[in-house]
mmCIF file of C-alpha atoms in Angstrom:
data_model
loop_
_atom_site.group_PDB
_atom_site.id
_atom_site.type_symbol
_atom_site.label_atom_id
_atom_site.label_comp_id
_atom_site.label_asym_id
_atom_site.label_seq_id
_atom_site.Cartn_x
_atom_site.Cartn_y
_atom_site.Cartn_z
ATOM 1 C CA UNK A 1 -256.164 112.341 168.904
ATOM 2 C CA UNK A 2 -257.084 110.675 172.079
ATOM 3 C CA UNK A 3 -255.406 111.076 175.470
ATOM 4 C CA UNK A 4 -255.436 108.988 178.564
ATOM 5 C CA UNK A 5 -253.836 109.872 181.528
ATOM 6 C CA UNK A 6 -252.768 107.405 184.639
ATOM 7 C CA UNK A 7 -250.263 107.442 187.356
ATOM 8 C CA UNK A 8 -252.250 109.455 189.938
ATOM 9 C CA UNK A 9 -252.833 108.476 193.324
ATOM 10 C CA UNK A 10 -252.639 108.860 197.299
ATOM 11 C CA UNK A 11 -249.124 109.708 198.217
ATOM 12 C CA UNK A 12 -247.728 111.098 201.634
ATOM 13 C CA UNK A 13 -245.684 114.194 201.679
ATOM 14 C CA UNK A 14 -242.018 114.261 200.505
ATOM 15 C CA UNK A 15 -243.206 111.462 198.177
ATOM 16 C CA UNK A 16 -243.582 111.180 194.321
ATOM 17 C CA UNK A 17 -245.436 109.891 191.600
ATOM 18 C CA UNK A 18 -245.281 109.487 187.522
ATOM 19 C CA UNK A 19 -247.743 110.581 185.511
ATOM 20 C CA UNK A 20 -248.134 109.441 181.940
ATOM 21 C CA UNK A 21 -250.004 110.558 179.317
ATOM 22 C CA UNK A 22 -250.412 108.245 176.701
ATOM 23 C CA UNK A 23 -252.048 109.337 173.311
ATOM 24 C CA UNK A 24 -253.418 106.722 170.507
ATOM 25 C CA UNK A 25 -255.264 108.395 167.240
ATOM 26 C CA UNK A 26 -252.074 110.650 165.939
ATOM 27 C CA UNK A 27 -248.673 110.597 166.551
ATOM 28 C CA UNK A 28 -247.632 112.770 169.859
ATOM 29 C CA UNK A 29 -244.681 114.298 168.364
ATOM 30 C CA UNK A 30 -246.357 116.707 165.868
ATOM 31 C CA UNK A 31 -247.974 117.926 168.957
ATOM 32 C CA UNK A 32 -246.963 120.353 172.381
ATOM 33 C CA UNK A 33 -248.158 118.515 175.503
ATOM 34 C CA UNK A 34 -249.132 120.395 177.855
ATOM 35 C CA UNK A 35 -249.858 118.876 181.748
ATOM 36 C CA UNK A 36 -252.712 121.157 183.893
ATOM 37 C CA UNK A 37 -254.130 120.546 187.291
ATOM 38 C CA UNK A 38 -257.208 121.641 189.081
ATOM 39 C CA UNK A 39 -257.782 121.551 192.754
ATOM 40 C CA UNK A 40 -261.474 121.713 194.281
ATOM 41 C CA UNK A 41 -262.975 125.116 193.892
ATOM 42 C CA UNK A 42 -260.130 126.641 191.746
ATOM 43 C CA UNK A 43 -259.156 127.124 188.503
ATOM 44 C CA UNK A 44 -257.435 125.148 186.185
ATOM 45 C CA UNK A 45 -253.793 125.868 186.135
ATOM 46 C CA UNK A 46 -250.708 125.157 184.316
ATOM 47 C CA UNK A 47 -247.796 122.566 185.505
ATOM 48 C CA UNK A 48 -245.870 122.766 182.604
ATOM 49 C CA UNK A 49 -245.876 122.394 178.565
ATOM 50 C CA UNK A 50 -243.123 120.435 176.320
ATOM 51 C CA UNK A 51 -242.983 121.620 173.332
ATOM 52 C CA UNK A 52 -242.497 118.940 170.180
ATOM 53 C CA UNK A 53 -239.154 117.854 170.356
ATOM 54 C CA UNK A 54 -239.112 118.513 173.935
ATOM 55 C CA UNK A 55 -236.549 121.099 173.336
ATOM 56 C CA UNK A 56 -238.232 123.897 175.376
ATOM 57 C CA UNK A 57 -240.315 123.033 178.389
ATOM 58 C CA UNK A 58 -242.026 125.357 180.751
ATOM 59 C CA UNK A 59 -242.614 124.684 184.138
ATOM 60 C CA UNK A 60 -244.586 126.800 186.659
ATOM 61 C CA UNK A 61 -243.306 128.421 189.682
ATOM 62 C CA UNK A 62 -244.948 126.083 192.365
ATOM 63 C CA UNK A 63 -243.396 123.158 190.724
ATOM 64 C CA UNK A 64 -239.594 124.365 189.584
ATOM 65 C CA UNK A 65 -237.219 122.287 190.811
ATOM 66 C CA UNK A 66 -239.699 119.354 191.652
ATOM 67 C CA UNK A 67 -241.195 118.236 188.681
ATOM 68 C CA UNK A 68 -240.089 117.187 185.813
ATOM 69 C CA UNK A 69 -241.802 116.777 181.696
ATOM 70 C CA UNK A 70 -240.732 114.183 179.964
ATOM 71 C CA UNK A 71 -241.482 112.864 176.000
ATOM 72 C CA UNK A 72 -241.104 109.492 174.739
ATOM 73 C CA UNK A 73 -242.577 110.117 170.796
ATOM 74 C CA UNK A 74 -241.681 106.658 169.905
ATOM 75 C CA UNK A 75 -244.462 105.000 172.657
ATOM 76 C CA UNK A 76 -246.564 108.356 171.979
ATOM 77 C CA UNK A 77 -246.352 109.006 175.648
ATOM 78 C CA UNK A 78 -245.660 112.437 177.692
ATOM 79 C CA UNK A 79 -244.565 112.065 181.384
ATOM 80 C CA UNK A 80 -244.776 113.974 184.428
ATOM 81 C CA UNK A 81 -242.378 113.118 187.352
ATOM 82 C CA UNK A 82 -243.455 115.002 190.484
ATOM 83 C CA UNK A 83 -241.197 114.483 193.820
ATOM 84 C CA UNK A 84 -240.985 116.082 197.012
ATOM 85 C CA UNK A 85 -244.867 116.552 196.675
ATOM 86 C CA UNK A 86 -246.632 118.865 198.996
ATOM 87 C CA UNK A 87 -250.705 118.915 199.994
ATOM 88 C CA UNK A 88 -251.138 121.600 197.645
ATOM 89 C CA UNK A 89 -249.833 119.902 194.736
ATOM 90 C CA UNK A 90 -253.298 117.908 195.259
ATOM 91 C CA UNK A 91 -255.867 118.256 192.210
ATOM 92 C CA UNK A 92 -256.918 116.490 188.905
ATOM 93 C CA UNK A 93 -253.836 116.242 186.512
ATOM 94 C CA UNK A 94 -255.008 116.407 183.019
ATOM 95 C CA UNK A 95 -252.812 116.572 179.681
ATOM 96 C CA UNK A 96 -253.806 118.463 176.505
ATOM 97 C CA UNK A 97 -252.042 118.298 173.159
ATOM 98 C CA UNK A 98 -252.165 121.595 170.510
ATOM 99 C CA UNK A 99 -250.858 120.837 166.804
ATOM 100 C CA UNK A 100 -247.359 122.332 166.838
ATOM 101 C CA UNK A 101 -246.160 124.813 169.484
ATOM 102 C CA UNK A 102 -248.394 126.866 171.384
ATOM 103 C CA UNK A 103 -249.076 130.274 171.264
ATOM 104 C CA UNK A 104 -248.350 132.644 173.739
ATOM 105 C CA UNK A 105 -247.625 130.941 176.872
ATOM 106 C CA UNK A 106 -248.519 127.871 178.990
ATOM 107 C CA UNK A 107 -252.095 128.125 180.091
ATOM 108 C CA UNK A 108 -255.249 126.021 179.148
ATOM 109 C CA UNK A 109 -256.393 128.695 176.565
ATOM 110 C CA UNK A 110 -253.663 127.481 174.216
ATOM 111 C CA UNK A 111 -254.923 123.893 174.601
ATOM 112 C CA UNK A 112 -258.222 124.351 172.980
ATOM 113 C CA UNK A 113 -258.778 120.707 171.043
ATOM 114 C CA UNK A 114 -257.556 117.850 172.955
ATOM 115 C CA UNK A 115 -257.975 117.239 176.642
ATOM 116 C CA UNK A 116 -257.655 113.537 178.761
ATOM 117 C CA UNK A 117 -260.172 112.739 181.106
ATOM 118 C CA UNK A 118 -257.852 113.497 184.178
ATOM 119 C CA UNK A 119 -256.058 111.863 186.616
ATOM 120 C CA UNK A 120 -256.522 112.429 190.916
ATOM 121 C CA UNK A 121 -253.578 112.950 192.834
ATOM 122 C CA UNK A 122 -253.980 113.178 196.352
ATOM 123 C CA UNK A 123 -250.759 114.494 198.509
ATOM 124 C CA UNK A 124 -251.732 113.899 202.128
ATOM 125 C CA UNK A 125 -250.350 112.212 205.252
#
């Protein structure tokens, strides 16, 4: 399974941008998608993880209420729609896919096989 990410970019504050993650090799919906992010000199953290059918989907705290994790299994794609982002929402987005459901919670540790190469998303006026 391959993933690709795109949609990232410079955006002001208040604004928004869509992030999909598109896979080819497999099909997406025997998969959890999870979307991470990693700022400059931190650790990679969780945004939020959709599970197959998209029935359960975590989001983390920073992001409640703002984003929002969309599936599409038919194009094999995963979306993330962020609005009302803030400068701290800044960092590579990446998306990683685990075979099934994941185990224990949302964090990168439960994405161990497939990563995409990232996507930059800049939130500054």
């Amino acid at each position: 399974l391959q993933l690709v990410e795109s949609g990232g970019g410079l955006v002001q504050p208040g604004g928004s941008l869509r992030l999909s993650c598109a896979a080819s090799g497999g099909a997406l919906g025997w998969y959890s998608v999870g979307w991470f992010r990693q700022a400059p000199g931190k650790e990679r953290e969780a945004v939020s993880c959709v599970t197959l059918l998209g029935e359960g989907t975590y989001y983390a705290e920073p992001v409640k209420g703002r984003f929002n994790a969309t599936r599409d299994n038919a194009k094999n794609t995963v979306y993330l729609q962020m609005n009302r982002l803030k400068p701290e929402d800044t960092g590579n987005y990446y998306c990683a896919a685990v075979f099934g459901y994941y185990e224990n919670k949302c964090a990168p540790s439960a994405f161990d096989t497939y990563w995409g190469q990232g996507t930059q998303v800049t939130v500054s006026s």
